[in-house]
C-alpha cells in the first residue's frame, strides 16, 4: 500500500507541473492587460510600465514562467495584482467558506442520494422508483441560480414569520462576531508563530470554530446561513449520486451470489445490506470523490446568488481583473486537492472490495 501511495504521489508531480504551465499560458491568453484592468482604460503608458515592472510583467514570458515555477516549488504563490496581498492570505480569507459550503452540500447529497438510490433499486419499476428517478432528473436539470432564488423566496419571504424562516444571503448576521479559537483559549498568535496560517484558516471555518469554542450563538447563526446555499449546491450531486447508486445496486442484485443468498432464505434487507450494498459502492465512491473535487473548485453561481465570497466568486473576480497570481494559485491548490481526493478514493477501493490489491 505504501509503495502504491508513493508511486501515485510521484506521478502526480509532473501532472501538477504540467497543469501549472498550461494555466500560466492560458491566463495570459485572456484578452486585455492587467494594467488596464487594475488602473482603468485611461491609464498612461508610464503608469502601466511602472505597474508591469512592480509585478515582473515586463519580463519575457519564459522568464516569468521560470520565476513562477521556482516560487511555486518554494511554496510562494505570489502577490495579488488587485490587493497586493499574498495569494496565500487571499486563500486563507476565501477558502474556508468554500470548504464549509462543500462539506455541507456533500453531506446533504450523500445522506439523501444514497438512501434514495437504495429505495429506488429495491422498488425497481414501481411508483417509488419512477418518482425517485423523476426527482433525480429534475435535480440534474435544475439551474442552481434559479433554485437558489426560489429557496430565498420561499424561506426568506413566504415563511419569514415562521420558525422555518432562513437568512437569504451572507455568512453571518450583523452583530454576530466569531472569536478565533486561539483568542478564546488565550494563545498568542503572530505572523511568526509556527502554523499561524493554518490556525487562522481553521478559525475562519465559522461552524467548526464556534463548535470548538462552545459559542452556540455563532454556531446556530452560521448553520442557518449555510442551509439554503448548501441545499441549492447539493441538488445536482444528490441527483447524480441517487442515479449512480440505483444503477450500481441493480447490477449487483442481478448477480448469481445474490440469487444464491435469496435461495438460502436470507431476508431481503440482509441480502441488500450485507451482500449487495458494499459491492455496489465502488462507482458511488468514485462519483462522490469527483463531486467533492468539483465543489471544492467553487460554485460561482451559488456564491453569487447568496452573496458569499468563496473560491468560485474569487476566481471569477480574478479572471475579470486579469489577476494572474490569484488564478494560478487557486488552480494549483484546487488541482492538488483533486489529486489527494482521487488518491483517497482509490485507497478506499481496497477496503470496499478485498479482491483489489495495490501490490
mmCIF file of N, CA, C and O in Angstrom, residues 297-305 308 311-316:
data_model
loop_
_atom_site.group_PDB
_atom_site.id
_atom_site.type_symbol
_atom_site.label_atom_id
_atom_site.label_comp_id
_atom_site.label_asym_id
_atom_site.label_seq_id
_atom_site.Cartn_x
_atom_site.Cartn_y
_atom_site.Cartn_z
ATOM 1 N N UNK A 297 -13.753 23.292 -6.214
ATOM 2 C CA UNK A 297 -13.357 24.281 -7.212
ATOM 3 C C UNK A 297 -14.185 25.546 -7.144
ATOM 4 O O UNK A 297 -13.877 26.520 -7.837
ATOM 5 N N UNK A 298 -15.196 25.548 -6.306
ATOM 6 C CA UNK A 298 -16.003 26.749 -6.147
ATOM 7 C C UNK A 298 -17.290 26.672 -6.936
ATOM 8 O O UNK A 298 -17.368 26.041 -7.982
ATOM 9 N N UNK A 299 -18.310 27.299 -6.411
ATOM 10 C CA UNK A 299 -19.615 27.357 -7.063
ATOM 11 C C UNK A 299 -19.952 28.825 -7.294
ATOM 12 O O UNK A 299 -20.502 29.488 -6.412
ATOM 13 N N UNK A 300 -19.597 29.318 -8.470
ATOM 14 C CA UNK A 300 -19.723 30.751 -8.749
ATOM 15 C C UNK A 300 -21.168 31.201 -8.625
ATOM 16 O O UNK A 300 -21.466 32.218 -7.971
ATOM 17 N N UNK A 301 -22.089 30.456 -9.233
ATOM 18 C CA UNK A 301 -23.494 30.881 -9.233
ATOM 19 C C UNK A 301 -24.074 30.849 -7.823
ATOM 20 O O UNK A 301 -24.762 31.790 -7.409
ATOM 21 N N UNK A 302 -23.802 29.793 -7.079
ATOM 22 C CA UNK A 302 -24.325 29.693 -5.713
ATOM 23 C C UNK A 302 -23.777 30.817 -4.846
ATOM 24 O O UNK A 302 -24.521 31.464 -4.096
ATOM 25 N N UNK A 303 -22.483 31.053 -4.927
ATOM 26 C CA UNK A 303 -21.873 32.089 -4.103
ATOM 27 C C UNK A 303 -22.351 33.480 -4.509
ATOM 28 O O UNK A 303 -22.494 34.368 -3.657
ATOM 29 N N UNK A 304 -22.625 33.674 -5.792
ATOM 30 C CA UNK A 304 -23.113 34.970 -6.242
ATOM 31 C C UNK A 304 -24.546 35.212 -5.784
ATOM 32 O O UNK A 304 -24.868 36.289 -5.267
ATOM 33 N N UNK A 305 -25.410 34.204 -5.944
ATOM 34 C CA UNK A 305 -26.817 34.346 -5.550
ATOM 35 C C UNK A 305 -26.944 34.601 -4.057
ATOM 36 O O UNK A 305 -27.758 35.431 -3.622
ATOM 37 N N UNK A 308 -21.884 35.213 -1.169
ATOM 38 C CA UNK A 308 -20.829 34.567 -0.400
ATOM 39 C C UNK A 308 -19.504 34.721 -1.138
ATOM 40 O O UNK A 308 -19.430 34.502 -2.342
ATOM 41 N N UNK A 311 -14.297 30.544 -3.079
ATOM 42 C CA UNK A 311 -13.332 30.290 -4.150
ATOM 43 C C UNK A 311 -13.910 30.655 -5.516
ATOM 44 O O UNK A 311 -13.252 31.307 -6.332
ATOM 45 N N UNK A 312 -15.150 30.230 -5.784
ATOM 46 C CA UNK A 312 -15.745 30.479 -7.093
ATOM 47 C C UNK A 312 -15.844 31.949 -7.410
ATOM 48 O O UNK A 312 -15.447 32.409 -8.489
ATOM 49 N N UNK A 313 -16.382 32.732 -6.469
ATOM 50 C CA UNK A 313 -16.522 34.167 -6.690
ATOM 51 C C UNK A 313 -15.160 34.849 -6.781
ATOM 52 O O UNK A 313 -14.963 35.765 -7.584
ATOM 53 N N UNK A 314 -14.203 34.388 -5.977
ATOM 54 C CA UNK A 314 -12.854 34.962 -6.025
ATOM 55 C C UNK A 314 -12.199 34.713 -7.371
ATOM 56 O O UNK A 314 -11.577 35.615 -7.959
ATOM 57 N N UNK A 315 -12.328 33.491 -7.897
ATOM 58 C CA UNK A 315 -11.753 33.183 -9.205
ATOM 59 C C UNK A 315 -12.416 34.003 -10.305
ATOM 60 O O UNK A 315 -11.744 34.479 -11.226
ATOM 61 N N UNK A 316 -13.721 34.163 -10.218
ATOM 62 C CA UNK A 316 -14.421 34.982 -11.214
ATOM 63 C C UNK A 316 -13.910 36.417 -11.186
ATOM 64 O O UNK A 316 -13.627 37.019 -12.232
#
